[in-house]
CSV table of C-alpha atoms and ligand atoms in Angstrom, one decimal:
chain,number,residue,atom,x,y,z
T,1,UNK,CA,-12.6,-3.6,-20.0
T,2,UNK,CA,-9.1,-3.0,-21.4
T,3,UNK,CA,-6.7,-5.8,-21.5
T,4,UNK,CA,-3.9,-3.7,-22.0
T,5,UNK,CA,-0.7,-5.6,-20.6
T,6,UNK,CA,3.0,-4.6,-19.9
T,7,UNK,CA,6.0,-5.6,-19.2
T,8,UNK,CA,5.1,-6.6,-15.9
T,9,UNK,CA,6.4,-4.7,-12.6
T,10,UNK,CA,7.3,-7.8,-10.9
T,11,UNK,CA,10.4,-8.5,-13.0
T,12,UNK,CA,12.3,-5.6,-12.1
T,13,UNK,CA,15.5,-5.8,-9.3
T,14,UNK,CA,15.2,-3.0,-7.3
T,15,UNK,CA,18.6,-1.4,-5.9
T,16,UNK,CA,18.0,1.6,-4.3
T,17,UNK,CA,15.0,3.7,-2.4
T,18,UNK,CA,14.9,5.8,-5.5
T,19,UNK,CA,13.9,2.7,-8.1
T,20,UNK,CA,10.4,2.6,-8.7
T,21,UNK,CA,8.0,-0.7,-9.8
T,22,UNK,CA,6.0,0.3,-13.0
T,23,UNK,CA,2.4,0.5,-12.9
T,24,UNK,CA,0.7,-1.1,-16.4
T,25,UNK,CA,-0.5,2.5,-17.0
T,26,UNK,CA,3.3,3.3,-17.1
T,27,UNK,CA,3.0,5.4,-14.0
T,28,UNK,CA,6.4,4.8,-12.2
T,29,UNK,CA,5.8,4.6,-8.4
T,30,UNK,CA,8.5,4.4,-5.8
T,31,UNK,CA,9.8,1.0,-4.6
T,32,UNK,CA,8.9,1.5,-0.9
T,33,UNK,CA,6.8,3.8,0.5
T,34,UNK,CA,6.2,5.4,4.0
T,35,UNK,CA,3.1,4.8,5.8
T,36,UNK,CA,1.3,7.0,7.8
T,37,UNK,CA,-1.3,5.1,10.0
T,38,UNK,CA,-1.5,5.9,13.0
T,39,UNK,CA,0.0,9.2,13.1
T,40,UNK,CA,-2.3,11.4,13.8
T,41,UNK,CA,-0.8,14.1,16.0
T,42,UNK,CA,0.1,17.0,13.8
T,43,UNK,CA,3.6,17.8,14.7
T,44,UNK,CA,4.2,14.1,14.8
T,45,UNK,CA,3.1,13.4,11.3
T,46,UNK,CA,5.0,16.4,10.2
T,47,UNK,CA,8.2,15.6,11.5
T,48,UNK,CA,7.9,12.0,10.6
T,49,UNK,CA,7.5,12.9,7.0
T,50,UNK,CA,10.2,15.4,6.7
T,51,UNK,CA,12.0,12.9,8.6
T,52,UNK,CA,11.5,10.3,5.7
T,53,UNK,CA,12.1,12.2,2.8
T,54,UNK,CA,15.3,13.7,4.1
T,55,UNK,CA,16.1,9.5,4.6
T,56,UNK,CA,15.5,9.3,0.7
T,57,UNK,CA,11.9,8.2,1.0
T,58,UNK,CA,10.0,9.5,-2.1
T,59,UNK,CA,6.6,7.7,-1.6
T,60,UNK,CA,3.8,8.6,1.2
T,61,UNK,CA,0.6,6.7,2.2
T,62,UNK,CA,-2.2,8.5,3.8
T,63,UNK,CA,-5.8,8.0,3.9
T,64,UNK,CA,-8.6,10.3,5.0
T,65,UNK,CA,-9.0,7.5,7.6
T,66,UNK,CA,-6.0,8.3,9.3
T,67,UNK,CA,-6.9,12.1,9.9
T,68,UNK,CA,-3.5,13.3,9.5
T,69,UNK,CA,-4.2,14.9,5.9
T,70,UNK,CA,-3.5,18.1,6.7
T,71,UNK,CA,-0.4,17.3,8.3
T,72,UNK,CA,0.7,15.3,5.4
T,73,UNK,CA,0.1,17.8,3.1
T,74,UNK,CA,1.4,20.7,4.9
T,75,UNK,CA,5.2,18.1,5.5
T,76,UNK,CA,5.3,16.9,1.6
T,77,UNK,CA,4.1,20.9,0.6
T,78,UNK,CA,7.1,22.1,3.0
T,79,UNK,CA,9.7,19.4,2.5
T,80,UNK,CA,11.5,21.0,0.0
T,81,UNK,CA,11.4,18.1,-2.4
T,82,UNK,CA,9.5,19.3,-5.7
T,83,UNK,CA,5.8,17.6,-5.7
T,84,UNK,CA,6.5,16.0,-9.2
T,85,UNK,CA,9.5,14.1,-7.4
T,86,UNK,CA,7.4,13.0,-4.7
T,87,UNK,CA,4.3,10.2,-4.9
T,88,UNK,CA,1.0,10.5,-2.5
T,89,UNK,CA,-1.7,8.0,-2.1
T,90,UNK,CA,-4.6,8.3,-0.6
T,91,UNK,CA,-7.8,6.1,0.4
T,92,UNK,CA,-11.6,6.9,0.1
T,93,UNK,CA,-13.0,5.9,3.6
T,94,UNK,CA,-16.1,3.5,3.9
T,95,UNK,CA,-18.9,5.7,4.5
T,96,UNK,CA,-17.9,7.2,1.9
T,97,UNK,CA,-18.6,4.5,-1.2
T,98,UNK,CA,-20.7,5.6,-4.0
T,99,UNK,CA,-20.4,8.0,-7.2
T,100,UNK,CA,-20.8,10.9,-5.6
T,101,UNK,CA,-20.1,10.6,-2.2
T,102,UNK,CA,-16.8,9.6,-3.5
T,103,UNK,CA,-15.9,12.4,-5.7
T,104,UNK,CA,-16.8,14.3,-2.9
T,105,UNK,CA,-14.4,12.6,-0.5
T,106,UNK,CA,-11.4,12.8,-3.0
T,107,UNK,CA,-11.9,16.7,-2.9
T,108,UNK,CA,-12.1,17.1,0.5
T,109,UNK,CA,-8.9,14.9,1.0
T,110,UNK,CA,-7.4,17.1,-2.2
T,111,UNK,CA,-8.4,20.2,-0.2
T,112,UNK,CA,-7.0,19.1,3.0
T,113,UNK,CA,-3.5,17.9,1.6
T,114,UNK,CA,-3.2,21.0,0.0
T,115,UNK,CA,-2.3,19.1,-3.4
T,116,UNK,CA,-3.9,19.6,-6.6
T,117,UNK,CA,-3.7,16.2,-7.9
T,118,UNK,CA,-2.9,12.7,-5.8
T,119,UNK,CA,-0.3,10.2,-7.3
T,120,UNK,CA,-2.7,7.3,-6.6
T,121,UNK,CA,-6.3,6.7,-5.0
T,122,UNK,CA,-7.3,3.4,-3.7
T,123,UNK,CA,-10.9,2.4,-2.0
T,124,UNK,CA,-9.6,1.6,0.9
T,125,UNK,CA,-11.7,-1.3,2.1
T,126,UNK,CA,-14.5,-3.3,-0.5
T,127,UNK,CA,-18.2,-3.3,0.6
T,128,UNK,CA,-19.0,-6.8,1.7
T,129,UNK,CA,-21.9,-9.2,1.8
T,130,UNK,CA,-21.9,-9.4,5.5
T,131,UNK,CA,-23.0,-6.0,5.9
T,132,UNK,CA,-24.2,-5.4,2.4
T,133,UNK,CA,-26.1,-7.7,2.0
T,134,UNK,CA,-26.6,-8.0,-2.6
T,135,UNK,CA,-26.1,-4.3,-2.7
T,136,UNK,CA,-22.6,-5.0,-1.9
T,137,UNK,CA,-21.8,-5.8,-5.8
T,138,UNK,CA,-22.9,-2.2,-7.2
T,139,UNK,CA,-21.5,-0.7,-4.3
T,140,UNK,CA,-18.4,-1.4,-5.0
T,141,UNK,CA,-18.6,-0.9,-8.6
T,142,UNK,CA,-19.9,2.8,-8.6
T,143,UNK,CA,-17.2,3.6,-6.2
T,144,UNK,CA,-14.9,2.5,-9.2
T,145,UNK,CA,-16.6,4.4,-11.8
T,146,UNK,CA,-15.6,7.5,-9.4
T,147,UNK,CA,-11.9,6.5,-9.2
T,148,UNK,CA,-12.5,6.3,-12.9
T,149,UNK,CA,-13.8,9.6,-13.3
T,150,UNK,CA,-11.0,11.2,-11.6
T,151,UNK,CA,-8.2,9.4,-13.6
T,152,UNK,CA,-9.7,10.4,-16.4
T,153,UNK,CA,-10.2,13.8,-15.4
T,154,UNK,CA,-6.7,13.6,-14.6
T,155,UNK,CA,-7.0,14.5,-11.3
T,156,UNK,CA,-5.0,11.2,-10.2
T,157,UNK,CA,-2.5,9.2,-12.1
T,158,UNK,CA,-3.2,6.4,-10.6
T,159,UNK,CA,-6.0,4.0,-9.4
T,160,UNK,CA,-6.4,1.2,-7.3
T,161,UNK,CA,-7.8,-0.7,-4.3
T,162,UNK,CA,-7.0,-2.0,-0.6
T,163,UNK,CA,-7.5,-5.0,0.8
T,164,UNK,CA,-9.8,-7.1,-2.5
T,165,UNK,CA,-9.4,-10.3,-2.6
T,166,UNK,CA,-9.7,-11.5,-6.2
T,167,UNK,CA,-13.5,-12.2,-5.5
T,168,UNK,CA,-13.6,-8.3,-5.0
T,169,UNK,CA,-11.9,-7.9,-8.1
T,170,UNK,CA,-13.9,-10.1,-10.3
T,171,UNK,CA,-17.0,-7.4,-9.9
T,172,UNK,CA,-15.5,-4.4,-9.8
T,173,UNK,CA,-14.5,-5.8,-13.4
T,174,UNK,CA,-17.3,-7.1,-14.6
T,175,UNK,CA,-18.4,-3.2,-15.4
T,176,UNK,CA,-14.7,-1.5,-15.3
T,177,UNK,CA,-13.4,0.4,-18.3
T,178,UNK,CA,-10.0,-0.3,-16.4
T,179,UNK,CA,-8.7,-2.7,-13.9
T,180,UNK,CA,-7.0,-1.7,-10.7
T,181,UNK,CA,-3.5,-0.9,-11.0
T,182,UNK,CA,-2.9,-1.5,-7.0
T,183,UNK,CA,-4.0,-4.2,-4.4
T,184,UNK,CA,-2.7,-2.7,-0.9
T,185,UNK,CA,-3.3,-5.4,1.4
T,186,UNK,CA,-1.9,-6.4,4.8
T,187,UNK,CA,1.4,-8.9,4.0
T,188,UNK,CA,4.4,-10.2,6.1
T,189,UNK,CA,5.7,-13.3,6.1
T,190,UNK,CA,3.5,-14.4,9.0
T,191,UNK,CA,0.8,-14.0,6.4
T,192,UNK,CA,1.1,-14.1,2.7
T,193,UNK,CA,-2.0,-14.1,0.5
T,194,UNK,CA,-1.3,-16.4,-1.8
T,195,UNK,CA,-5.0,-16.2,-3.6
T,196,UNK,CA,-4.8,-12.3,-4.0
T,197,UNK,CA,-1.1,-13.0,-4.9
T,198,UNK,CA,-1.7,-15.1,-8.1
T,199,UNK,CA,-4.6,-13.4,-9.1
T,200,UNK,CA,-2.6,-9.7,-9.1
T,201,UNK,CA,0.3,-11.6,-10.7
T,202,UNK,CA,-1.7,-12.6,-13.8
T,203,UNK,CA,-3.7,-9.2,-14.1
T,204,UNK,CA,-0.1,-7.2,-13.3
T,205,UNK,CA,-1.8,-5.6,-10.7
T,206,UNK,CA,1.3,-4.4,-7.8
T,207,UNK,CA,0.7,-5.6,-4.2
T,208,UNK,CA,1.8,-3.3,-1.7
T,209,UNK,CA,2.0,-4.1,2.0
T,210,UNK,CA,1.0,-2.3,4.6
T,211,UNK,CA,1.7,-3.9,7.9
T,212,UNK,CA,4.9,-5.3,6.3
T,213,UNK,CA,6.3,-5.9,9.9
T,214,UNK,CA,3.0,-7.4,11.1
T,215,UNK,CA,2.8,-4.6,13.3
T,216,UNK,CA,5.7,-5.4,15.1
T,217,UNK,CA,4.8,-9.5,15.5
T,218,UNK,CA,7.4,-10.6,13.1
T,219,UNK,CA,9.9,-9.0,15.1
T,220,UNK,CA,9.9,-11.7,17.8
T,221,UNK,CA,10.1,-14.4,15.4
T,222,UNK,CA,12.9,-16.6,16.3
T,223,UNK,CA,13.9,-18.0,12.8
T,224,UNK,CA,13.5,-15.1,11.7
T,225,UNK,CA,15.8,-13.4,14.0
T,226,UNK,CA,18.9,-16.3,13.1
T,227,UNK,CA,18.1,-15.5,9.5
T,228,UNK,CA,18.5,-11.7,10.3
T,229,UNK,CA,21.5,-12.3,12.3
T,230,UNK,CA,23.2,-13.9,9.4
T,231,UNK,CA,23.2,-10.7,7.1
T,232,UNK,CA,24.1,-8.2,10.4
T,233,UNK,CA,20.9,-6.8,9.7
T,234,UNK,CA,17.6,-6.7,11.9
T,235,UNK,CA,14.3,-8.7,11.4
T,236,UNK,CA,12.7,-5.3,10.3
T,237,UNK,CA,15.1,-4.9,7.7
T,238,UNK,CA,14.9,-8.7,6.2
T,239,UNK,CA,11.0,-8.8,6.4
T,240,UNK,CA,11.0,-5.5,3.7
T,241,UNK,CA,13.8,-7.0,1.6
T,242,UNK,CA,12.1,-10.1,1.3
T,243,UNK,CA,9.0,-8.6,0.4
T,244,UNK,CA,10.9,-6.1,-2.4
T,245,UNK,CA,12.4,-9.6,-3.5
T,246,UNK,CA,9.2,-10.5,-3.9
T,247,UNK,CA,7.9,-7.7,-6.4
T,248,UNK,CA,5.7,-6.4,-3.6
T,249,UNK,CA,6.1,-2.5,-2.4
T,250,UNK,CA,6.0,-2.7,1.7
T,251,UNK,CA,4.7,0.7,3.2
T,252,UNK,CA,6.5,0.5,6.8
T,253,UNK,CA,5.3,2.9,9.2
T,254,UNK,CA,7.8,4.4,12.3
T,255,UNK,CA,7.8,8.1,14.2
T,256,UNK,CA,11.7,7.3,15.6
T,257,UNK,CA,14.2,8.3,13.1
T,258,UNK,CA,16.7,5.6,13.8
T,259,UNK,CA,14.0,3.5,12.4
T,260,UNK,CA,12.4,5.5,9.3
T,261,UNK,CA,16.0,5.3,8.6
T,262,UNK,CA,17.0,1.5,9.3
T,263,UNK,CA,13.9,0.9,7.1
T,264,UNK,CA,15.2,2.6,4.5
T,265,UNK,CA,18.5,1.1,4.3
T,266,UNK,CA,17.5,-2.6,3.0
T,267,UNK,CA,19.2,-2.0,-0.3
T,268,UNK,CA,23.0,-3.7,0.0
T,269,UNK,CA,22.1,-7.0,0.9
T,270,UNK,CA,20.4,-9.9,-1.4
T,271,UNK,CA,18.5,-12.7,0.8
T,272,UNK,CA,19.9,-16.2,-1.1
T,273,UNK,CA,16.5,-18.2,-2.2
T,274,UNK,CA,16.9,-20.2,0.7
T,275,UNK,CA,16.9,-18.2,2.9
T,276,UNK,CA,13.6,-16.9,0.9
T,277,UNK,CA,12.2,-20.0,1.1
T,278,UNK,CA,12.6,-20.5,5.1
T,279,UNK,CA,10.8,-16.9,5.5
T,280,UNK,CA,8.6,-18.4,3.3
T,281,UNK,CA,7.9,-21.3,5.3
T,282,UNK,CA,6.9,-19.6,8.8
T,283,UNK,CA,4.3,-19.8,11.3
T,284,UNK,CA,1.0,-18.3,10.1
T,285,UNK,CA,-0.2,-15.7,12.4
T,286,UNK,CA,-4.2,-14.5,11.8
T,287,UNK,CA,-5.0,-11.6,9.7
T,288,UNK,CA,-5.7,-8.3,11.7
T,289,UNK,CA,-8.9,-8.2,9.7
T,290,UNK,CA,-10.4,-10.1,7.3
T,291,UNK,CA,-12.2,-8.4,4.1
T,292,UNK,CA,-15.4,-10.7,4.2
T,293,UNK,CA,-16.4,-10.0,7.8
T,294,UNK,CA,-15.4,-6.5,8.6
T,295,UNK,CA,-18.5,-4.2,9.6
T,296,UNK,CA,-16.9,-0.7,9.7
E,301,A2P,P1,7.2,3.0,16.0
E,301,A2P,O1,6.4,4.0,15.2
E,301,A2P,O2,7.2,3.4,17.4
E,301,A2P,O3,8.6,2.9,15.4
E,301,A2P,P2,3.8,-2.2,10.6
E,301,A2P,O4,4.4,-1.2,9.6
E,301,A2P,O5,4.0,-3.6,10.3
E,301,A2P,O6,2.3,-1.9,10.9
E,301,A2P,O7,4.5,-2.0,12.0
E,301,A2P,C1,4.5,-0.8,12.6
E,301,A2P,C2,5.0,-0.9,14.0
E,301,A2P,O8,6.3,-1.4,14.0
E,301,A2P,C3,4.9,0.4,14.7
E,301,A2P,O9,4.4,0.1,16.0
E,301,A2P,C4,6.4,0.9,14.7
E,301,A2P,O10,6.5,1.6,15.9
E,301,A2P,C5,7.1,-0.4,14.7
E,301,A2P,N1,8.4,-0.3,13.8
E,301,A2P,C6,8.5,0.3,12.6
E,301,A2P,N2,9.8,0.1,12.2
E,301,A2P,C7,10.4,-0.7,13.1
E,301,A2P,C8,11.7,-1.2,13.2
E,301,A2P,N3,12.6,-1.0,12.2
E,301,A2P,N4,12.0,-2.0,14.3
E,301,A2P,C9,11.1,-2.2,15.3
E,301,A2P,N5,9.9,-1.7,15.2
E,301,A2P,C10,9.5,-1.0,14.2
C-alpha cells in the first residue's frame, strides 16, 4: 500500500463555508457539508438542498440508504451552481458489499443522481464479526478493491469509509493499494472517538461527523448552553465550530431554512482553548450504534 503523506488537512484554519480541508490525494473537499439523512420526501430533499446551496453550502452527503438520490441529484443538477463547483458523496449500502455487487450499487446510485461521476464514495458501514462471522475480513476488503476500481477508473475522486474503527482499518489495509482518504463517523462532543481519532490523525485520514449535533442531544446540554451564550451564538452553532476547530468536517442535517442557515454561519467567532477544553470535558452520552454489534 502507498505511504504517500501530505501536508496534513488538519493544520489548516478554516474561515469561511467556501474553505476546503485537503484530502492526501490532493482532492480539496469543502469544510462543512450538508447532510441528507432522513430526507426522504422528494420535494423536501429538493428544497432543502437548493435551500443550502443558495446559504453557501458547496458540499452534499447522500447515501443510497437514505433513498433520496434522485431528489439529490435532480436539486444539485438544477441548482444552478456548476457541478465542478459543487462536491457529492455517496455510500454503498450493506447488502450491497462485495466486488461486484458494489460496482453495481455505485452505478445505480450514479444513475439515480443523474451525475456522471461522484466527488467521494464511502462504504457506509464495515462488515463485522458478529454477523460475519471470519468472512467479515475479505468482506470488507473486496468491497475496497471496488472503491478502488472506480477511483481509478476515475469515476470518483475520492474514496473512503463510514463508521471504521482503526480495527476496520487495519484489514482493509492489509490488501489496499490505497488507504482511505475519509472516516465518516458519528462525533459530537457528547461522544468523541478518541481511538478512531488518533489513528486517522497519524494516517491523515479526515474525520467527518455526521450527527455533529447528536441529533439534537447536545442541544439541551446545560454547559454547553452558558458556553454558547457567551459568544451570542446557539449550541448548534458552537458544537460545529468546535468540531471545524478540531480539523473534523461536521455534515449537519436541517429541512428549516433558519437553520440550514444558522448552521452555516459559524465562521466569525473563534472558541478560546478553554473554552475547547470544557466542551471537551462533557458528559458522555452512548453511541447511536456501535460498529462491532450492528446486524443490518
Ligand atoms: P430539523 O431538520 O427539523 O431542523 P444531527 O445533524 O446531529 O443528526 O441533528 C439533526 C437534528 O437536529 C435534526 O432533527 C434537525 O431537525 C435538528 N437540527 C439541525 N440543525 C439544528 C439547529 N441549528 N438547531 C436545532 N436543531 C437543529
Amino acid at each position: 500500500m502507498s505511504s504517500n503523506r501530505r501536508k496534513k488537512h488538519r493544520i489548516k484554519k478554516v474561515n469561511s463555508i467556501n474553505d476546503c480541508y485537503e484530502l492526501y490525494n490532493g482532492v480539496k473537499i469543502p469544510c462543512e457539508g450538508f447532510g441528507t439523512y432522513l430526507i426522504d420526501d422528494e420535494d423536501d430533499a429538493i428544497r432543502a438542498v437548493h435551500t443550502a446551496i443558495r446559504m453557501g453550502y458547496r458540499h452534499i452527503d447522500t447515501a443510497s440508504y437514505y433513498q433520496n438520490e434522485e431528489s439529490i441529484g435532480h436539486a444539485v443538477n438544477s441548482c444552478g451552481v456548476p457541478r465542478e463547483q459543487l462536491f457529492v458523496t455517496g455510500k454503498v449500502w450493506n447488502s450491497d458489499r462485495g466486488y461486484d455487487q458494489t460496482l453495481a450499487a455505485f452505478d445505480k446510485s450514479l444513475k439515480k443522481l443523474g451525475l456522471d461521476y461522484m466527488d467521494l464514495y464511502l462504504i457506509h458501514w464495515p462488515a463485522n464479526p458478529k454477523q460475519y462471522r471470519e468472512d467479515w475480513i475479505t468482506i470488507n476488503q473486496k468491497t475496497w478493491k471496488a472503491l478502488e476500481k472506480l477511483y481509478s477508473d476515475g469515476l470518483v475522486r475520492a474514496i473512503g469509509v463510514s463508521n471504521f474503527t482503526p480495527k476496520y482499518m487495519e484489514v482493509l489495509m492489509e490488501t489496499a493499494k490505497m488507504r482511505p482518504m475519509v472516516d465518516q463517523i458519528e462525533y459530537h462532543p457528547g461522544l468523541m472517538r478518541d481511538e478512531t481519532i488518533t489513528f486517522c490523525a497519524e494516517q491523515d485520514i479526515l474525520i467527518e461527523a455526521w450527527s455533529p449535533l447528536g441529533r439534537g442531544a447536545m442541544l439541551k446540554n446545560e454547559t454547553l448552553a452558558k458556553i454558547a451564550k457567551k459568544y451570542h451564538i446557539t449550541v448548534a452553532q458552537l458544537c460545529l465550530r468546535w468540531e471545524l476547530q478540531k480539523g473534523i468536517l461536521p455534515l449537519p442535517k436541517s429541512v428549516k431554512d433558519y437553520r440550514i442557515r444558522e448552521n452555516a454561519d459559524i465562521f466569525h467567532f473563534d472558541i478560546t482553548p478553554e473554552d475547547m477544553q470544557a466542551i471537551d470535558s462533557i458528559e458522555r452520552v452512548p453511541a447511536k450504534h456501535n460498529p462491532d454489534t450492528v446486524i443490518f
